[in-house]
Coordinates of C-alpha atoms in Angstrom, one line a residue:
M1 CA -12.1 60.9 -6.5
I2 CA -16.1 60.0 -4.8
E3 CA -16.2 59.7 -1.8
N4 CA -15.4 55.8 -0.7
G5 CA -11.9 57.5 -1.3
M6 CA -11.8 55.6 -5.4
V7 CA -10.8 57.1 -8.6
M8 CA -13.5 56.9 -10.7
P9 CA -11.8 56.3 -14.6
T10 CA -11.7 60.0 -16.3
N11 CA -12.9 58.6 -19.7
V12 CA -16.6 57.8 -18.5
N13 CA -19.0 59.6 -20.2
F14 CA -21.7 59.6 -17.1
N15 CA -24.9 61.6 -20.1
R16 CA -27.7 57.9 -19.5
A17 CA -28.6 59.3 -22.5
R18 CA -25.9 58.7 -24.2
Q19 CA -25.8 55.7 -26.7
R20 CA -25.0 52.9 -24.5
R21 CA -24.4 49.7 -25.1
V22 CA -26.6 47.1 -22.1
V23 CA -26.3 43.5 -21.8
F24 CA -28.8 41.8 -19.8
Y25 CA -28.5 39.8 -17.0
G26 CA -31.4 36.7 -15.5
R27 CA -30.7 34.5 -13.1
V28 CA -32.8 31.7 -11.6
S29 CA -32.4 29.1 -8.2
T30 CA -33.9 26.7 -9.2
E31 CA -34.6 24.7 -12.6
H32 CA -38.6 24.1 -11.7
E33 CA -40.7 24.9 -14.7
A34 CA -41.9 27.5 -12.5
Q35 CA -38.7 29.3 -11.8
L36 CA -37.8 29.7 -16.3
S37 CA -41.2 30.3 -17.1
A38 CA -40.5 33.0 -14.1
L39 CA -36.9 33.6 -16.5
E40 CA -38.8 34.1 -19.3
N41 CA -40.9 36.9 -17.6
Q42 CA -37.4 38.3 -16.3
M43 CA -36.6 38.5 -20.1
Q44 CA -39.8 39.7 -21.6
W45 CA -39.0 42.3 -18.5
Y46 CA -36.0 43.6 -19.8
E47 CA -37.2 43.2 -23.7
D48 CA -39.7 46.1 -22.2
I49 CA -37.6 48.5 -20.2
A50 CA -35.6 48.2 -23.4
E51 CA -37.9 49.3 -26.0
R52 CA -39.1 53.0 -22.8
N53 CA -35.1 53.4 -23.9
P54 CA -33.7 54.0 -27.0
N55 CA -30.5 54.9 -26.1
W56 CA -30.0 51.3 -25.1
C57 CA -28.7 49.0 -27.8
V58 CA -29.2 45.3 -26.7
I59 CA -26.0 43.1 -27.4
K60 CA -26.9 40.3 -24.8
R61 CA -28.1 38.3 -22.2
Y62 CA -26.4 36.3 -20.2
I63 CA -28.8 34.4 -17.7
D64 CA -28.1 31.4 -15.3
E65 CA -30.9 28.9 -15.0
G66 CA -31.2 27.1 -11.4
I67 CA -28.1 28.2 -9.7
T68 CA -27.7 29.4 -6.5
G69 CA -26.8 33.3 -6.2
T70 CA -24.8 32.8 -2.7
Q71 CA -22.3 32.9 -4.9
A72 CA -20.0 34.1 -7.9
K73 CA -18.0 31.5 -8.7
K74 CA -20.6 29.3 -9.8
R75 CA -22.5 31.2 -11.9
P76 CA -20.7 30.7 -15.4
A77 CA -22.8 32.5 -17.4
F78 CA -22.1 35.9 -14.9
L79 CA -18.2 34.8 -14.7
R80 CA -18.8 35.0 -18.9
M81 CA -20.4 38.4 -18.4
L82 CA -17.3 39.5 -16.5
Q83 CA -14.9 38.2 -18.1
D84 CA -16.7 40.4 -21.6
A85 CA -16.0 43.6 -18.8
K86 CA -12.9 43.4 -18.8
E87 CA -12.8 43.5 -22.7
K88 CA -14.7 46.2 -22.7
K89 CA -17.6 45.1 -24.7
F90 CA -20.1 46.3 -22.6
D91 CA -21.1 49.4 -20.7
L92 CA -24.3 49.1 -18.7
I93 CA -25.8 45.7 -17.6
V94 CA -29.1 45.7 -16.2
T95 CA -30.7 43.4 -14.2
R96 CA -33.5 43.1 -12.8
E97 CA -32.6 43.4 -8.7
V98 CA -29.8 43.4 -6.3
C99 CA -30.9 39.4 -5.3
R100 CA -30.6 39.2 -8.8
F101 CA -27.0 39.9 -8.6
A102 CA -25.9 38.6 -5.7
R103 CA -27.7 37.7 -2.3
N104 CA -24.9 37.8 -0.8
T105 CA -23.2 41.2 0.0
V106 CA -19.4 41.3 0.4
D107 CA -19.9 39.8 -3.9
T108 CA -22.3 42.1 -4.7
L109 CA -19.3 45.4 -3.8
V110 CA -16.3 43.6 -4.7
V111 CA -18.2 42.8 -8.4
T112 CA -19.8 46.7 -8.5
R113 CA -16.2 47.9 -7.3
E114 CA -14.1 46.3 -10.2
L115 CA -16.8 46.5 -12.3
K116 CA -16.2 50.6 -12.1
E117 CA -12.8 50.3 -12.8
Y118 CA -13.4 49.2 -16.1
G119 CA -15.3 51.9 -16.2
I120 CA -18.6 49.4 -16.5
E121 CA -22.2 50.5 -15.2
V122 CA -24.7 48.4 -13.7
Y123 CA -28.8 49.5 -12.8
F124 CA -30.8 47.6 -10.5
V125 CA -34.3 48.1 -11.7
E126 CA -36.3 48.1 -9.6
D127 CA -34.3 49.4 -6.6
N128 CA -34.1 51.7 -8.7
I129 CA -29.6 51.9 -8.2
W130 CA -27.3 53.3 -10.1
T131 CA -23.7 51.5 -9.6
M132 CA -21.9 55.2 -10.8
D133 CA -24.3 57.4 -8.3
G134 CA -23.0 59.5 -5.4
D135 CA -24.5 57.8 -2.9
G136 CA -25.2 54.2 -5.2
E137 CA -22.5 52.8 -3.2
L138 CA -24.7 53.1 0.5
R139 CA -27.7 51.9 -1.2
L140 CA -26.6 49.0 -2.7
T141 CA -24.9 47.9 0.7
I142 CA -28.0 47.9 2.0
M143 CA -29.9 46.7 -0.4
A144 CA -27.4 43.6 -1.1
T145 CA -27.4 43.4 3.2
L146 CA -31.3 42.7 2.6
A147 CA -30.4 40.3 -0.2
Q148 CA -28.0 38.6 2.0
E149 CA -30.1 37.9 4.8
E150 CA -33.1 36.3 3.2
S151 CA -30.4 33.6 1.8
R152 CA -30.1 33.0 5.8
K153 CA -33.7 33.2 5.7
I154 CA -34.5 30.7 3.6
S155 CA -31.7 28.3 4.2
E156 CA -33.1 28.4 8.0
R157 CA -36.4 27.3 6.5
V158 CA -35.4 24.8 3.9
R159 CA -33.5 23.5 6.8
A160 CA -36.8 23.1 9.1
G161 CA -38.1 21.6 5.6
Q162 CA -35.8 19.1 5.9
K163 CA -36.2 18.4 9.6
I164 CA -40.4 17.9 8.7
S165 CA -39.7 15.9 6.0
R166 CA -36.9 13.3 8.2
D167 CA -40.0 13.1 10.6
K168 CA -42.5 11.3 8.5
G169 CA -39.6 9.5 6.5
V170 CA -39.5 11.3 3.2
I171 CA -37.2 9.4 0.7
Y172 CA -35.6 11.8 -1.4
G173 CA -33.0 10.8 -4.2
N174 CA -34.0 9.4 -7.6
G175 CA -34.5 5.4 -5.6
N176 CA -32.2 4.0 -8.4
I177 CA -31.5 0.8 -5.6
L178 CA -30.9 -1.8 -5.2
G179 CA -32.8 -4.4 -4.7
Y180 CA -35.7 -1.5 -4.8
D181 CA -38.3 -0.2 -6.9
R182 CA -40.2 3.0 -6.7
D183 CA -43.1 2.9 -6.6
K184 CA -45.1 6.4 -8.8
A185 CA -48.0 6.3 -7.3
T186 CA -46.5 6.4 -3.4
G187 CA -43.7 7.4 -4.3
N188 CA -42.6 4.3 -2.0
Y189 CA -39.7 1.2 -2.8
V190 CA -41.3 -2.3 -3.4
I191 CA -38.8 -5.1 -3.2
N192 CA -37.6 -6.1 -6.9
E193 CA -37.2 -10.1 -5.6
E194 CA -34.2 -10.4 -7.7
Q195 CA -32.5 -8.0 -6.8
A196 CA -33.5 -8.4 -3.6
E197 CA -31.4 -11.9 -4.3
T198 CA -28.6 -10.4 -4.4
V199 CA -28.2 -8.3 -1.9
R200 CA -28.9 -11.1 0.9
M201 CA -26.1 -12.8 -1.4
I202 CA -23.7 -10.0 -0.9
Y203 CA -24.6 -9.7 3.0
D204 CA -24.1 -13.7 3.4
L205 CA -20.9 -14.0 1.9
Y206 CA -19.9 -10.7 4.5
S207 CA -21.2 -12.0 7.6
A208 CA -19.2 -15.7 6.6
G209 CA -16.2 -13.7 6.2
K210 CA -15.5 -12.7 2.8
G211 CA -14.1 -9.3 1.8
I212 CA -15.2 -7.1 -0.1
S213 CA -12.9 -7.9 -3.1
Q214 CA -13.9 -11.2 -3.1
I215 CA -17.6 -10.5 -3.1
R216 CA -17.6 -9.0 -6.4
D217 CA -15.7 -11.2 -7.5
E218 CA -18.6 -13.7 -6.7
M219 CA -20.8 -11.6 -8.2
I220 CA -18.8 -11.5 -11.2
R221 CA -19.0 -15.1 -11.4
R222 CA -22.5 -15.3 -10.7
K223 CA -22.7 -12.7 -13.5
R224 CA -26.0 -10.6 -10.8
K225 CA -27.1 -8.5 -12.4
D226 CA -26.1 -4.0 -10.1
S227 CA -28.9 -2.0 -9.6
S228 CA -29.0 -1.0 -13.8
G229 CA -29.4 -4.0 -15.4
L230 CA -25.4 -4.6 -15.5
V231 CA -23.2 -7.4 -14.3
R232 CA -21.0 -4.6 -13.6
W233 CA -19.0 -4.6 -10.2
E234 CA -17.1 -2.4 -8.1
N235 CA -15.7 -3.0 -4.8
A236 CA -17.2 1.2 -4.0
K237 CA -20.5 -1.0 -5.3
V238 CA -20.8 -3.2 -2.5
A239 CA -19.3 -1.5 -0.3
R240 CA -22.2 1.1 -0.4
A241 CA -24.7 -1.8 -0.6
L242 CA -23.3 -3.5 2.7
H243 CA -23.2 0.8 4.3
N244 CA -26.9 1.0 2.9
S245 CA -29.7 1.1 6.2
V246 CA -32.9 1.3 3.7
Y247 CA -31.7 -3.6 3.5
K248 CA -32.6 -3.5 7.0
G249 CA -35.8 -0.8 6.8
Y250 CA -34.3 2.9 7.8
I251 CA -33.8 5.7 6.7
A252 CA -30.2 7.5 7.2
Y253 CA -30.4 11.2 7.2
L254 CA -27.4 13.9 7.5
K255 CA -25.4 11.7 5.7
T256 CA -23.6 15.5 4.2
R257 CA -24.2 18.7 5.4
R258 CA -23.6 23.5 4.3
N259 CA -20.9 24.3 5.6
N260 CA -23.1 27.7 5.5
Y261 CA -25.7 29.6 3.5
L262 CA -23.3 31.5 1.4
D263 CA -20.9 29.8 0.8
Q264 CA -23.6 26.2 0.6
K265 CA -20.8 23.9 0.5
I266 CA -21.1 20.0 0.4
I267 CA -19.2 18.2 3.6
L268 CA -19.4 14.4 3.8
N269 CA -20.1 13.2 7.7
H270 CA -17.7 10.2 7.3
D271 CA -19.5 9.3 11.2
E272 CA -21.7 7.4 10.9
D273 CA -22.8 7.5 15.2
T274 CA -23.9 11.0 13.9
Y275 CA -26.8 9.6 11.1
L276 CA -29.9 10.6 11.4
Y277 CA -32.2 6.2 10.9
V278 CA -35.9 6.7 10.9
K279 CA -38.3 3.7 10.6
G280 CA -39.0 4.1 6.3
N281 CA -43.1 2.5 5.7
F282 CA -41.7 0.0 3.1
E283 CA -40.4 -4.0 3.2
P284 CA -36.1 -4.8 4.4
I285 CA -35.0 -6.9 2.5
I286 CA -32.3 -7.5 5.3
S287 CA -32.5 -8.3 8.9
E288 CA -31.6 -5.8 11.7
E289 CA -29.4 -8.7 14.1
Q290 CA -27.0 -8.9 10.5
W291 CA -27.6 -5.3 8.7
E292 CA -25.4 -5.1 12.6
R293 CA -23.6 -7.8 12.6
C294 CA -21.8 -7.3 9.2
K295 CA -21.8 -3.8 10.4
Q296 CA -19.6 -5.2 13.3
I297 CA -17.7 -6.8 10.5
R298 CA -16.8 -3.3 8.7
L299 CA -15.6 -2.0 12.2
Q300 CA -13.4 -4.0 12.3
R301 CA -12.2 -3.7 9.5
T302 CA -12.0 -0.4 9.6
R303 CA -9.2 1.7 10.5
Y304 CA -8.8 5.7 11.5
S305 CA -5.5 7.3 11.1
K306 CA -5.1 11.1 12.3
F307 CA -3.9 14.0 9.2
R308 CA -2.4 17.4 9.7
T309 CA -3.2 19.6 7.4
E310 CA -3.9 23.4 7.3
N311 CA -7.5 23.1 8.5
G312 CA -6.1 21.0 11.8
E313 CA -5.9 17.5 12.6
V314 CA -8.6 15.1 10.7
L315 CA -9.3 11.9 10.7
H316 CA -8.3 9.4 6.7
K317 CA -10.3 6.1 6.9
T318 CA -8.3 3.3 5.7
G319 CA -9.1 -0.8 5.2
I320 CA -7.6 -3.3 7.9
H321 CA -6.6 -6.9 5.9
E322 CA -5.8 -9.2 8.2
S323 CA -3.1 -11.3 7.2
G324 CA -3.7 -15.5 7.3
D325 CA 0.0 -15.8 7.9
V326 CA 1.5 -16.2 11.4
W327 CA 5.1 -14.3 11.0
T328 CA 3.2 -11.6 9.5
K329 CA 1.7 -10.9 12.8
K330 CA 3.9 -11.8 15.5
L331 CA 6.6 -10.2 13.6
K332 CA 7.8 -5.9 14.6
C333 CA 10.9 -4.2 13.1
R334 CA 13.1 -2.2 15.1
C335 CA 11.8 0.7 13.5
G336 CA 9.1 0.0 14.7
Y337 CA 7.3 -0.7 11.4
K338 CA 5.2 -4.2 11.1
M339 CA 6.6 -6.4 8.5
R340 CA 5.1 -7.9 5.0
K341 CA 5.8 -11.5 3.9
N342 CA 7.1 -11.4 -0.2
K343 CA 8.5 -13.4 -2.2
W344 CA 11.4 -13.8 -2.2
R345 CA 12.9 -11.5 -5.1
K346 CA 13.9 -13.2 -8.4
N347 CA 17.1 -14.1 -8.4
K348 CA 17.3 -15.6 -4.8
W349 CA 14.0 -17.6 -4.3
R350 CA 13.0 -20.6 -6.2
K351 CA 11.5 -24.4 -5.5
N352 CA 12.9 -26.6 -4.3
K353 CA 11.6 -30.9 -5.2
N354 CA 9.4 -30.5 -3.2
G355 CA 8.1 -27.8 -4.4
E356 CA 7.8 -25.2 -1.8
V357 CA 8.2 -22.1 -2.4
I358 CA 10.8 -19.0 0.1
F359 CA 9.6 -15.5 1.4
G360 CA 11.0 -13.2 3.1
Y361 CA 9.2 -10.5 5.7
K362 CA 10.7 -7.3 4.7
C363 CA 9.7 -3.5 7.0
Y364 CA 7.3 -1.5 5.8
N365 CA 9.5 1.9 6.3
Q366 CA 11.3 0.6 3.1
L367 CA 8.0 0.1 1.3
N368 CA 6.7 3.3 2.4
N369 CA 9.1 5.3 2.4
G370 CA 12.2 3.7 0.5
S371 CA 15.0 2.2 2.3
K372 CA 18.9 3.7 3.7
A373 CA 21.0 3.7 1.7
L374 CA 18.2 5.2 -1.6
R375 CA 17.3 8.3 0.9
V376 CA 21.0 9.1 2.0
E377 CA 21.8 8.6 -2.4
A378 CA 19.3 10.7 -2.7
G379 CA 19.7 13.5 -0.8
I380 CA 17.0 13.4 1.9
D381 CA 16.8 12.6 5.3
A382 CA 17.5 8.8 7.0
S383 CA 18.0 9.7 10.3
K384 CA 14.1 6.9 10.5
A385 CA 15.0 5.4 7.9
C386 CA 15.3 0.9 8.2
D387 CA 18.1 -0.4 6.7
L388 CA 17.3 -3.8 7.8
K389 CA 17.6 -6.3 4.8
E390 CA 14.9 -8.9 4.4
I391 CA 14.1 -12.4 6.2
C392 CA 13.4 -15.4 4.9
D393 CA 10.8 -17.7 6.1
W394 CA 12.1 -20.5 6.5
K395 CA 15.0 -19.0 9.7
L396 CA 12.1 -18.1 11.9
E397 CA 10.7 -21.2 11.0
M398 CA 13.4 -23.1 12.1
M399 CA 14.6 -20.3 15.0
A400 CA 11.0 -21.1 16.5
R401 CA 11.4 -24.8 16.9
F402 CA 15.1 -24.3 18.9
I403 CA 13.5 -22.4 21.1
F404 CA 10.7 -24.6 22.0
A405 CA 12.3 -28.1 22.2
G406 CA 14.6 -26.7 24.0
L407 CA 11.9 -24.6 26.9
W408 CA 9.9 -27.7 26.4
G409 CA 12.9 -29.6 29.2
S410 CA 10.5 -30.0 31.0
K411 CA 6.5 -30.8 29.6
K412 CA 5.7 -30.4 33.2
D413 CA 7.0 -27.5 33.7
I414 CA 5.9 -26.1 30.8
L415 CA 2.0 -27.0 31.7
N416 CA 2.8 -25.1 35.5
N417 CA 3.7 -22.4 33.7
V418 CA 0.9 -21.5 31.8
S419 CA -1.6 -23.1 34.5
S420 CA -3.4 -19.6 33.6
L421 CA -5.0 -21.7 30.5
Y422 CA -7.1 -22.9 32.7
Q423 CA -9.1 -20.0 33.3
I424 CA -9.0 -18.8 29.9
G425 CA -9.1 -21.8 27.5
V426 CA -12.1 -24.6 27.5
F427 CA -12.8 -24.2 31.8
E428 CA -13.7 -20.5 30.9
E429 CA -16.0 -22.0 28.7
Y430 CA -17.4 -23.3 31.3
R431 CA -17.7 -20.8 33.2
K432 CA -19.9 -19.3 31.7
A433 CA -22.1 -22.5 30.2
A434 CA -22.6 -22.4 34.6
E435 CA -23.2 -18.5 34.8
V436 CA -25.8 -18.8 31.5
K437 CA -27.5 -21.9 33.0
A438 CA -28.2 -20.5 37.1
T439 CA -29.5 -17.0 35.6
V440 CA -32.0 -19.2 33.0
D441 CA -32.7 -21.9 36.2
K442 CA -33.8 -18.7 38.2
D443 CA -35.6 -17.6 35.2
I444 CA -38.0 -20.8 35.3
A445 CA -38.7 -20.4 39.4
K446 CA -39.5 -16.9 38.6
L447 CA -42.7 -18.2 36.3
D448 CA -43.3 -20.7 38.2
E449 CA -44.0 -18.2 41.0
K450 CA -46.2 -16.2 38.4
L451 CA -47.6 -19.8 38.1
K452 CA -49.5 -20.2 41.0
R453 CA -50.1 -16.5 41.5
L454 CA -52.0 -16.5 38.5
M455 CA -53.4 -20.0 39.3
R456 CA -54.2 -18.6 43.2
L457 CA -55.4 -15.4 41.1
R458 CA -58.4 -17.5 39.1
L459 CA -59.1 -20.2 42.4
E460 CA -60.2 -15.9 43.6
D461 CA -62.3 -15.2 40.4
E462 CA -60.3 -12.4 41.0
I463 CA -59.8 -12.7 36.4
P464 CA -61.7 -14.5 33.9
K465 CA -61.6 -17.4 32.7
D466 CA -61.4 -16.0 28.8
S467 CA -58.0 -13.8 30.6
Y468 CA -56.5 -16.6 33.2
L469 CA -56.1 -19.1 30.0
E470 CA -54.0 -16.0 27.8
L471 CA -51.8 -15.7 30.6
K472 CA -51.1 -18.9 31.1
K473 CA -50.7 -19.5 27.9
E474 CA -47.6 -16.8 27.2
I475 CA -46.0 -18.2 29.9
D476 CA -46.3 -21.5 28.7
Q477 CA -45.0 -20.8 26.0
E478 CA -41.7 -19.2 27.9
K479 CA -40.9 -21.3 30.5
I480 CA -41.2 -23.9 27.2
E481 CA -38.2 -22.1 25.6
L482 CA -36.3 -22.0 28.5
L483 CA -36.3 -25.4 29.2
N484 CA -34.9 -25.7 25.3
K485 CA -32.4 -23.5 26.3
R486 CA -31.1 -25.6 29.9
R487 CA -31.5 -29.0 28.2
I488 CA -28.6 -27.9 25.1
L489 CA -26.7 -27.1 28.7
D490 CA -26.7 -29.7 30.0
A491 CA -25.9 -31.0 27.0
G492 CA -22.9 -29.3 26.5
M493 CA -21.5 -29.2 30.0
M494 CA -19.5 -31.1 32.5
P495 CA -20.3 -32.4 35.6
N496 CA -19.7 -28.8 37.8
D497 CA -18.6 -31.4 40.9
E498 CA -15.7 -33.1 39.5
G499 CA -16.0 -32.8 35.8
Q500 CA -12.6 -30.6 37.2
E501 CA -10.0 -32.6 36.4
E502 CA -11.1 -33.4 32.9
P503 CA -11.9 -29.2 31.9
A504 CA -8.0 -29.2 33.3
K505 CA -7.7 -32.6 31.5
K506 CA -8.2 -31.7 28.1
V507 CA -5.6 -29.2 28.1
E508 CA -2.7 -30.6 29.3
D509 CA -4.2 -33.0 26.0
F510 CA -4.6 -30.1 24.0
L511 CA -0.8 -29.0 25.3
L512 CA 0.6 -32.5 24.9
S513 CA 0.2 -33.8 21.3
K514 CA 1.0 -29.7 19.9
M515 CA 3.6 -29.5 21.5
D516 CA 6.1 -31.8 20.0
F517 CA 8.9 -30.4 18.2
T518 CA 10.8 -33.4 16.1
E519 CA 8.7 -31.8 13.4
H520 CA 9.2 -29.2 11.2
Y521 CA 6.8 -27.0 11.8
V522 CA 6.2 -26.4 15.4
D523 CA 1.9 -26.4 15.3
R524 CA 0.5 -22.1 14.3
E525 CA -1.4 -22.6 17.4
V526 CA 0.5 -22.7 19.8
I527 CA 2.9 -20.3 18.0
K528 CA 0.6 -18.3 18.5
K529 CA -0.7 -18.4 22.4
F530 CA 3.2 -18.3 23.2
V531 CA 4.3 -15.6 20.9
H532 CA 4.3 -12.7 21.4
T533 CA 6.4 -10.5 18.9
I534 CA 9.6 -11.2 16.9
V535 CA 11.6 -8.2 17.5
P536 CA 15.2 -8.5 14.8
T537 CA 17.5 -6.1 15.9
T538 CA 20.5 -7.4 13.0
E539 CA 19.9 -9.4 10.4
T540 CA 21.8 -11.6 12.6
C541 CA 20.3 -11.3 15.9
F542 CA 16.7 -11.7 17.0
N543 CA 15.1 -11.2 20.1
W544 CA 11.7 -13.7 20.5
Y545 CA 9.7 -11.7 23.5
M546 CA 7.5 -15.3 24.9
N547 CA 4.4 -15.3 26.3
F548 CA 3.8 -18.5 29.0
D549 CA 1.6 -16.6 31.4
L550 CA -0.9 -15.7 29.4
I551 CA -0.5 -13.0 31.0
E552 CA 0.1 -9.1 29.2
K553 CA 1.9 -7.1 30.1
P554 CA 5.0 -4.6 28.0
N555 CA 8.3 -6.1 26.2
D556 CA 10.4 -4.1 28.2
M557 CA 9.2 -6.0 31.0
K558 CA 10.2 -9.7 30.7
K559 CA 13.2 -10.3 31.3
L560 CA 16.4 -12.5 29.4
V561 CA 16.1 -16.2 29.8
W562 CA 18.3 -17.7 27.0
E563 CA 20.9 -17.2 24.4
F564 CA 21.8 -19.3 21.8
S565 CA 23.7 -19.8 18.6
I566 CA 22.7 -21.7 15.5
D567 CA 26.2 -22.3 13.9
F568 CA 25.2 -24.1 9.5
K569 CA 25.7 -27.3 10.7
Q570 CA 22.6 -26.9 12.6
A571 CA 21.2 -25.3 9.8
R572 CA 22.4 -27.1 7.3
S573 CA 19.9 -29.7 8.6
Y574 CA 17.4 -28.0 9.0
R575 CA 17.3 -27.3 5.5
K576 CA 17.7 -30.6 4.3
E577 CA 15.0 -32.6 6.1
K578 CA 12.9 -31.1 3.6
E579 CA 15.9 -31.4 1.1
G580 CA 16.4 -27.5 1.3
M581 CA 20.1 -26.8 0.7
L582 CA 22.3 -24.0 2.0
R583 CA 25.8 -23.3 1.6
P584 CA 28.7 -21.8 3.9
N585 CA 29.4 -18.9 2.0
Q586 CA 24.6 -18.3 2.1
W587 CA 24.9 -17.9 6.1
H588 CA 25.6 -16.3 9.0
D589 CA 25.1 -17.4 12.3
L590 CA 22.4 -16.5 14.0
T591 CA 21.8 -15.2 18.2
V592 CA 18.7 -15.8 19.5
R593 CA 17.4 -14.0 22.7
V594 CA 14.5 -15.4 24.6
F595 CA 12.7 -13.3 26.9
M596 CA 9.9 -13.9 29.2

């Protein structure tokens, strides 16, 4: 037993002059030509050492090229050497110095101790350390610590160099980016007009409201080529183009980071607000305004969800698909989940004589987690599961007409209830325009005052004629722009004094035109404005939370104002309007409860 308490193998011959099966281990940290040349020199140096030790029989050389020394698990040749050591294919490892073996103190000690158990010694030539010596581990610990400290210093120097590169706007990567070619002489980006047109198309389509999948299909349809010269488009490729700040003329840094200088694990930075943007010395393809506008659209279409992991809470980013269906936006299941629009299941949905397709709405709780019955059958916890049946769309349409037709008994009462609409609808636009016009008038008055002062300075010969003319030209140009802006505002505004009735009349006309409930379907604008939430408490009972005062307040603060039922006769009459069918055995009377 040696000093550190480790039991040495009993079958080890400590005579170094004996015949030994030897392997060499060499490593360089980069694949640069100079480093690879250094590796050749290392191998030649090992050969010279072997010639001076005739008792060595060199059986193999293990070489790691362009690989960091801070982690043993990232060095394939090193790992193969350890595996061969377990099989006792050799009994001595020769390496030039400790830092070539490992820059991690823990790795160095763990590996050398493991090799001792196999009866294998490691010889660090430059440091003159034999691991089987009595003080071998002590000296090795010191040298390994120094090697690890050198890694830390190198890491700091690299980060300092990267900061200087960022400050200078140095472009990283191989430059294979859609829309640009890389100038070999300067290393800078030069616009490739054909590809740049593709980039502009992507941004124009996204600004116009198209989604990433739609843009992908449009690029394929137009046979636009990607940066590789192929008509090969995926969603990820379009998304990368929309995220790339190079197109607005800026290089984004700090997109990734290393967790520490030992593990060197790359961690992606998903928070764009923490990126460092440096203006590049190349021509942009997209204006900054359009790029920022597309960024805002991206943010509006993104949702961040929190997930618990072993390392704590992490944010997961997912896309948001805004449904155009009014019922999808208004429906909320009794379990709290939203509902998804589906075609009616195969044995129920059909097209009638008018080509109507019946849709249903199903709870996302069931879609994501399975129905309550299914979970019970499988023996899984069903306490939070949902068993609400799918709701067909025509029932919602029918309930909406009954509700609005009933509430529309006194049109003037409804108009009074929604009087706050005058403050937020058409009126709000006029109010904002009036505020802008007042600001423009103030700015024009300021320019007139500036012009008077400038004229006075010229008359008193305080400024030369050339300076006077140049300054006057700037003020005149600014005034022309403000006058044009005011003319546009005047053209779009009603008179401020007696024009109050006209916008109010417009609002009233809008409501009167929309609230005609003799039609089969209630106008979608009416539903969007005045229906807050629809909650099906059972398959036959629905709570409708209305919002006629247009002031946001929680559903639990709304009061029940009306409750009614829809029987088979009323439902069949509604279905006949569109030549739809309804059999008695398919119907259960509905209870509708209206909250305001």
